[in-house]
Amino acid sequence: MPPPSKEEAPVELPTYARSGKRLPADGGEPGRVVLAYCRGFEIERDATSYYKRLERLKQLPTASEIAARSKEAGQSLTVQQIVERDWVIRRDNAKSSPTRCKVLGGSVDKGVAVIVLEADLNGKRQRGTATVVPTKGKWRVQDHGDWAVIK
């Protein structure tokens, strides 16, 4: 009798993703695109860390952006104040965006990939799908949806 497999059984795909070629457990290239997409929603734990990242990447607001934001706010704002405001908005938006994603598998049919993944969404660990399509020769996330809380 052969030893039990150490690999997990393939994830069950939604009915609309069962046609076409099954992707490996990591989702292949479309799966990697979904993970990069999810990482885009992850934020630093505090505004100071966010400021340091923007500074390191040379993405702090420019003088013209500071002037425009100050005019919009009706008061003089510093770079630090703008970064803190932006961080708060990102933190609040991240609650409804998938973070800590883990690709479980998927399929590709007629050039459209459906990736099954688990992610933190709205404060709960959920399972959902992402539709990934080729655009100008590269895979791009078209949308993510069909989320359900993992029991």
Coordinates of N, CA and C in Angstrom, one line a residue:
M1 N 0.8 -1.2 0.0 CA 0.0 0.0 0.0 C 0.9 1.2 0.0
P2 N 0.6 2.2 -0.9 CA 1.5 3.4 -1.0 C 1.3 4.3 0.2
P3 N 2.3 5.0 0.6 CA 2.1 6.0 1.7 C 1.2 7.1 1.4
P4 N 0.5 7.7 2.3 CA -0.4 8.8 2.0 C 0.3 9.9 1.4
S5 N -0.3 10.6 0.5 CA 0.3 11.8 -0.1 C 0.4 12.9 0.9
K6 N 1.6 13.6 0.8 CA 1.8 14.8 1.6 C 1.1 16.0 1.0
E7 N 0.8 15.9 -0.3 CA 0.2 17.1 -1.0 C -1.3 17.1 -0.6
E8 N -1.8 18.3 -0.5 CA -3.2 18.5 -0.3 C -4.0 18.2 -1.5
A9 N -5.2 17.8 -1.4 CA -6.1 17.6 -2.5 C -6.3 18.9 -3.2
P10 N -6.5 18.9 -4.6 CA -6.7 20.2 -5.2 C -8.0 20.9 -4.7
V11 N -7.9 22.2 -4.6 CA -9.1 23.0 -4.1 C -10.3 22.8 -5.1
E12 N -11.5 22.7 -4.5 CA -12.7 22.6 -5.3 C -12.9 24.0 -6.0
L13 N -13.1 23.9 -7.3 CA -13.3 25.2 -8.1 C -14.8 25.5 -8.1
P14 N -15.2 26.8 -8.2 CA -16.6 27.1 -8.4 C -17.0 26.6 -9.8
T15 N -18.3 26.3 -9.9 CA -18.8 25.7 -11.2 C -18.4 26.5 -12.4
Y16 N -18.4 27.8 -12.3 CA -18.0 28.6 -13.5 C -16.5 28.5 -13.8
A17 N -15.7 27.9 -13.0 CA -14.2 27.8 -13.2 C -13.8 26.4 -13.5
R18 N -14.8 25.5 -13.7 CA -14.4 24.1 -13.8 C -14.0 23.7 -15.3
S19 N -14.4 24.5 -16.2 CA -14.0 24.2 -17.6 C -12.6 24.8 -17.8
G20 N -12.0 24.2 -18.8 CA -10.7 24.7 -19.2 C -9.6 23.9 -18.5
K21 N -8.4 24.4 -18.5 CA -7.2 23.8 -18.0 C -7.0 24.2 -16.5
R22 N -6.9 23.2 -15.7 CA -6.6 23.4 -14.3 C -5.2 24.0 -14.1
L23 N -5.1 25.0 -13.2 CA -3.8 25.6 -12.9 C -3.2 24.8 -11.7
P24 N -1.8 24.9 -11.5 CA -1.2 24.3 -10.3 C -1.7 25.0 -9.1
A25 N -1.4 24.4 -7.9 CA -1.9 24.9 -6.7 C -1.5 26.4 -6.4
D26 N -0.4 26.8 -7.0 CA 0.0 28.2 -6.8 C -0.6 29.1 -7.8
G27 N -1.4 28.6 -8.7 CA -2.1 29.4 -9.7 C -1.2 29.8 -10.9
G28 N 0.0 29.3 -10.9 CA 0.9 29.7 -12.0 C 1.1 31.2 -12.1
E29 N 1.4 31.7 -13.3 CA 1.6 33.1 -13.5 C 0.4 33.9 -13.1
P30 N -0.9 33.6 -13.5 CA -2.0 34.3 -13.0 C -2.1 34.4 -11.5
G31 N -1.7 33.3 -10.8 CA -1.7 33.3 -9.3 C -0.7 34.3 -8.8
R32 N 0.5 34.4 -9.4 CA 1.5 35.3 -8.9 C 1.0 36.8 -9.1
V33 N 0.2 37.0 -10.2 CA -0.3 38.4 -10.5 C -1.3 38.7 -9.4
V34 N -2.2 37.7 -9.0 CA -3.1 38.0 -7.9 C -2.4 38.3 -6.6
L35 N -1.4 37.6 -6.3 CA -0.6 37.9 -5.0 C 0.0 39.3 -5.1
A36 N 0.5 39.7 -6.2 CA 1.1 41.0 -6.3 C 0.0 42.1 -6.1
Y37 N -1.2 41.8 -6.7 CA -2.4 42.7 -6.6 C -2.8 42.8 -5.1
C38 N -2.8 41.7 -4.4 CA -3.2 41.7 -3.0 C -2.1 42.5 -2.2
R39 N -0.8 42.3 -2.5 CA 0.2 43.1 -1.7 C 0.0 44.6 -1.9
G40 N -0.6 45.0 -3.0 CA -0.8 46.4 -3.2 C -1.8 47.0 -2.2
F41 N -2.6 46.2 -1.5 CA -3.5 46.7 -0.5 C -2.9 46.7 0.9
E42 N -1.8 46.0 1.1 CA -1.3 45.9 2.4 C -0.6 47.2 2.8
I43 N -0.8 47.6 4.1 CA -0.3 48.9 4.5 C 0.6 48.7 5.7
E44 N 1.3 49.7 6.0 CA 2.2 49.7 7.2 C 1.3 49.8 8.4
R45 N 1.9 49.4 9.6 CA 1.2 49.4 10.8 C 0.9 50.9 11.4
D46 N 1.8 51.8 10.9 CA 1.6 53.2 11.4 C 2.0 54.2 10.3
A47 N 1.6 55.4 10.5 CA 1.9 56.5 9.5 C 3.4 56.8 9.4
T48 N 4.1 56.6 10.5 CA 5.6 56.8 10.5 C 6.3 55.8 9.5
S49 N 5.9 54.6 9.6 CA 6.4 53.5 8.8 C 6.1 53.8 7.3
Y50 N 4.8 54.3 7.1 CA 4.4 54.6 5.7 C 5.2 55.8 5.2
Y51 N 5.5 56.8 6.0 CA 6.3 57.9 5.6 C 7.7 57.4 5.2
K52 N 8.3 56.6 6.0 CA 9.6 56.1 5.7 C 9.7 55.3 4.4
R53 N 8.6 54.5 4.1 CA 8.6 53.8 2.9 C 8.5 54.7 1.7
L54 N 7.6 55.7 1.8 CA 7.5 56.7 0.7 C 8.8 57.5 0.5
E55 N 9.5 57.8 1.6 CA 10.7 58.5 1.5 C 11.8 57.6 0.9
R56 N 11.8 56.4 1.2 CA 12.8 55.4 0.6 C 12.6 55.2 -0.9
L57 N 11.3 55.2 -1.2 CA 10.9 55.0 -2.7 C 10.9 56.3 -3.4
K58 N 11.2 57.4 -2.7 CA 11.2 58.8 -3.3 C 9.8 59.1 -3.9
Q59 N 8.8 58.8 -3.1 CA 7.4 59.0 -3.5 C 6.6 60.0 -2.5
L60 N 7.4 60.7 -1.7 CA 6.7 61.7 -0.9 C 6.1 62.8 -1.8
P61 N 5.0 63.5 -1.2 CA 4.4 64.5 -2.0 C 5.4 65.6 -2.4
T62 N 5.2 66.1 -3.7 CA 6.0 67.2 -4.2 C 5.5 68.5 -3.7
A63 N 6.3 69.5 -3.9 CA 5.9 70.9 -3.4 C 4.6 71.3 -4.1
S64 N 4.4 71.0 -5.4 CA 3.1 71.3 -6.0 C 1.9 70.5 -5.4
E65 N 2.2 69.3 -5.1 CA 1.1 68.4 -4.5 C 0.8 69.0 -3.1
I66 N 1.8 69.4 -2.4 CA 1.5 69.9 -1.0 C 0.7 71.2 -1.1
A67 N 1.1 72.1 -2.1 CA 0.3 73.3 -2.3 C -1.1 73.0 -2.7
A68 N -1.3 72.1 -3.6 CA -2.7 71.7 -4.0 C -3.5 71.1 -2.8
R69 N -2.9 70.2 -2.1 CA -3.6 69.6 -1.0 C -3.9 70.7 0.1
S70 N -3.0 71.6 0.4 CA -3.2 72.7 1.4 C -4.3 73.5 0.9
K71 N -4.4 73.9 -0.3 CA -5.5 74.7 -0.9 C -6.8 74.0 -0.7
E72 N -6.8 72.7 -1.0 CA -8.0 71.9 -0.9 C -8.5 71.8 0.5
A73 N -7.6 71.7 1.5 CA -7.9 71.6 2.9 C -8.2 73.0 3.5
G74 N -7.9 74.0 2.8 CA -8.1 75.4 3.4 C -7.2 75.7 4.5
Q75 N -6.0 75.0 4.6 CA -5.0 75.3 5.6 C -3.7 74.8 5.1
S76 N -2.6 75.3 5.7 CA -1.3 74.9 5.3 C -1.0 73.6 5.9
L77 N -0.6 72.6 5.1 CA -0.3 71.3 5.5 C 1.2 71.0 5.3
T78 N 1.7 70.2 6.2 CA 3.1 69.7 6.0 C 3.1 68.4 5.3
V79 N 4.3 68.0 4.8 CA 4.4 66.6 4.2 C 3.9 65.6 5.2
Q80 N 4.4 65.6 6.4 CA 4.0 64.6 7.4 C 2.5 64.6 7.6
Q81 N 1.8 65.7 7.6 CA 0.3 65.7 7.8 C -0.4 65.1 6.6
I82 N 0.1 65.4 5.4 CA -0.5 64.8 4.2 C -0.3 63.2 4.2
V83 N 0.9 62.8 4.6 CA 1.2 61.4 4.6 C 0.3 60.7 5.7
E84 N 0.2 61.3 6.8 CA -0.7 60.8 7.9 C -2.1 60.6 7.4
R85 N -2.6 61.7 6.8 CA -4.0 61.6 6.2 C -4.2 60.5 5.2
D86 N -3.2 60.4 4.3 CA -3.2 59.4 3.3 C -3.2 58.0 3.9
W87 N -2.3 57.8 5.0 CA -2.2 56.5 5.6 C -3.6 56.1 6.3
V88 N -4.3 57.1 6.9 CA -5.6 56.8 7.5 C -6.6 56.3 6.5
I89 N -6.6 57.0 5.3 CA -7.5 56.6 4.2 C -7.1 55.2 3.7
R90 N -5.8 54.9 3.5 CA -5.4 53.6 3.1 C -5.8 52.5 4.1
R91 N -5.6 52.8 5.4 CA -5.9 51.9 6.5 C -7.4 51.5 6.4
D92 N -8.3 52.6 6.3 CA -9.7 52.3 6.2 C -10.1 51.6 5.0
N93 N -9.5 51.9 3.8 CA -9.9 51.2 2.6 C -9.4 49.8 2.6
A94 N -8.3 49.5 3.3 CA -7.7 48.2 3.3 C -8.7 47.2 4.0
K95 N -9.6 47.6 4.8 CA -10.5 46.7 5.5 C -11.4 46.0 4.5
S96 N -11.8 46.7 3.4 CA -12.6 46.1 2.4 C -11.9 45.6 1.2
S97 N -10.6 45.5 1.3 CA -9.7 44.9 0.2 C -9.0 43.7 0.7
P98 N -8.8 42.7 -0.2 CA -8.2 41.5 0.2 C -6.7 41.7 0.6
T99 N -6.4 41.2 1.8 CA -5.0 41.2 2.2 C -4.6 39.8 2.7
R100 N -3.3 39.6 2.9 CA -2.8 38.3 3.4 C -3.3 37.2 2.5
C101 N -3.2 37.4 1.2 CA -3.8 36.4 0.3 C -3.0 35.1 0.2
K102 N -3.7 34.0 -0.1 CA -3.0 32.7 -0.3 C -3.8 32.1 -1.5
V103 N -3.1 31.9 -2.6 CA -3.7 31.3 -3.8 C -3.8 29.8 -3.5
L104 N -5.0 29.2 -3.9 CA -5.2 27.8 -3.7 C -5.3 27.0 -5.0
G105 N -5.4 27.7 -6.1 CA -5.5 27.0 -7.4 C -6.3 27.8 -8.3
G106 N -6.8 27.2 -9.4 CA -7.6 27.9 -10.4 C -7.6 27.2 -11.7
S107 N -8.2 27.9 -12.7 CA -8.2 27.3 -14.0 C -8.1 28.4 -15.0
V108 N -7.8 28.1 -16.3 CA -7.8 29.0 -17.4 C -8.6 28.5 -18.5
D109 N -9.5 29.3 -19.1 CA -10.3 28.8 -20.2 C -10.5 30.0 -21.1
K110 N -10.2 29.8 -22.4 CA -10.4 30.8 -23.4 C -9.7 32.1 -23.1
G111 N -8.5 32.0 -22.5 CA -7.6 33.1 -22.2 C -8.0 33.9 -20.9
V112 N -9.0 33.4 -20.1 CA -9.4 34.0 -18.9 C -9.1 33.0 -17.7
A113 N -8.3 33.5 -16.7 CA -8.0 32.7 -15.6 C -8.9 33.0 -14.4
V114 N -9.4 32.0 -13.7 CA -10.1 32.2 -12.4 C -9.2 31.6 -11.4
I115 N -8.8 32.5 -10.4 CA -8.0 32.0 -9.3 C -8.8 31.9 -8.0
V116 N -8.7 30.8 -7.3 CA -9.3 30.7 -6.0 C -8.3 31.0 -5.0
L117 N -8.7 31.9 -4.0 CA -7.8 32.3 -3.0 C -8.5 32.5 -1.7
E118 N -7.7 32.5 -0.6 CA -8.1 32.9 0.7 C -7.5 34.2 1.0
A119 N -8.2 35.1 1.7 CA -7.7 36.4 2.1 C -8.4 37.0 3.3
D120 N -7.8 37.9 4.0 CA -8.5 38.6 5.0 C -9.3 39.7 4.3
L121 N -10.6 39.8 4.6 CA -11.5 40.8 4.0 C -12.6 41.1 5.0
N122 N -12.7 42.4 5.2 CA -13.7 42.9 6.1 C -13.6 42.3 7.5
G123 N -12.3 42.1 7.9 CA -12.0 41.6 9.2 C -12.2 40.1 9.4
K124 N -12.4 39.3 8.4 CA -12.6 37.9 8.5 C -11.8 37.2 7.4
R125 N -11.4 36.0 7.7 CA -10.7 35.1 6.7 C -11.8 34.6 5.8
Q126 N -11.6 34.8 4.5 CA -12.6 34.4 3.5 C -12.0 33.7 2.3
R127 N -12.8 33.0 1.6 CA -12.4 32.4 0.3 C -13.1 33.0 -0.8
G128 N -12.4 33.3 -1.9 CA -13.1 34.0 -3.0 C -12.3 33.7 -4.3
T129 N -12.7 34.4 -5.3 CA -12.0 34.2 -6.6 C -11.6 35.6 -7.2
A130 N -10.6 35.5 -8.1 CA -10.2 36.6 -8.8 C -10.2 36.3 -10.3
T131 N -10.7 37.1 -11.1 CA -10.6 36.9 -12.6 C -9.4 37.6 -13.1
V132 N -8.6 36.9 -13.9 CA -7.3 37.5 -14.4 C -7.3 37.3 -15.9
V133 N -7.1 38.4 -16.6 CA -7.2 38.4 -18.1 C -5.8 38.9 -18.7
P134 N -5.5 38.5 -19.9 CA -4.3 39.0 -20.5 C -4.6 40.4 -21.1
T135 N -3.7 41.3 -20.9 CA -3.8 42.7 -21.4 C -2.5 43.1 -21.9
K136 N -2.4 43.3 -23.2 CA -1.1 43.7 -23.9 C 0.0 42.7 -23.5
G137 N -0.3 41.4 -23.5 CA 0.7 40.4 -23.3 C 1.0 40.1 -21.8
K138 N 0.3 40.7 -20.9 CA 0.6 40.5 -19.5 C -0.8 40.2 -18.8
W139 N -0.7 39.3 -17.8 CA -1.9 39.0 -17.0 C -2.2 40.2 -16.1
R140 N -3.5 40.5 -16.0 CA -4.0 41.6 -15.1 C -5.2 41.2 -14.4
V141 N -5.3 41.6 -13.1 CA -6.6 41.2 -12.3 C -7.7 42.1 -12.9
Q142 N -8.8 41.5 -13.3 CA -9.9 42.2 -13.8 C -10.8 42.5 -12.6
D143 N -11.1 41.6 -11.8 CA -11.9 41.8 -10.6 C -11.7 40.7 -9.6
H144 N -12.2 40.9 -8.4 CA -12.2 39.9 -7.4 C -13.6 39.9 -6.8
G145 N -14.2 38.7 -6.5 CA -15.5 38.7 -5.9 C -15.9 37.3 -5.5
D146 N -17.2 37.1 -5.3 CA -17.7 35.8 -4.8 C -17.0 35.3 -3.5
W147 N -16.9 36.2 -2.5 CA -16.3 35.9 -1.2 C -17.3 35.3 -0.3
A148 N -16.7 34.3 0.5 CA -17.5 33.7 1.6 C -16.6 33.4 2.7
V149 N -17.2 33.6 3.9 CA -16.4 33.4 5.2 C -16.0 31.9 5.3
I150 N -14.8 31.7 5.7 CA -14.3 30.3 5.9 C -14.8 29.8 7.2
K151 N -15.4 28.7 7.2 CA -16.0 28.1 8.5 C -15.0 27.2 9.1

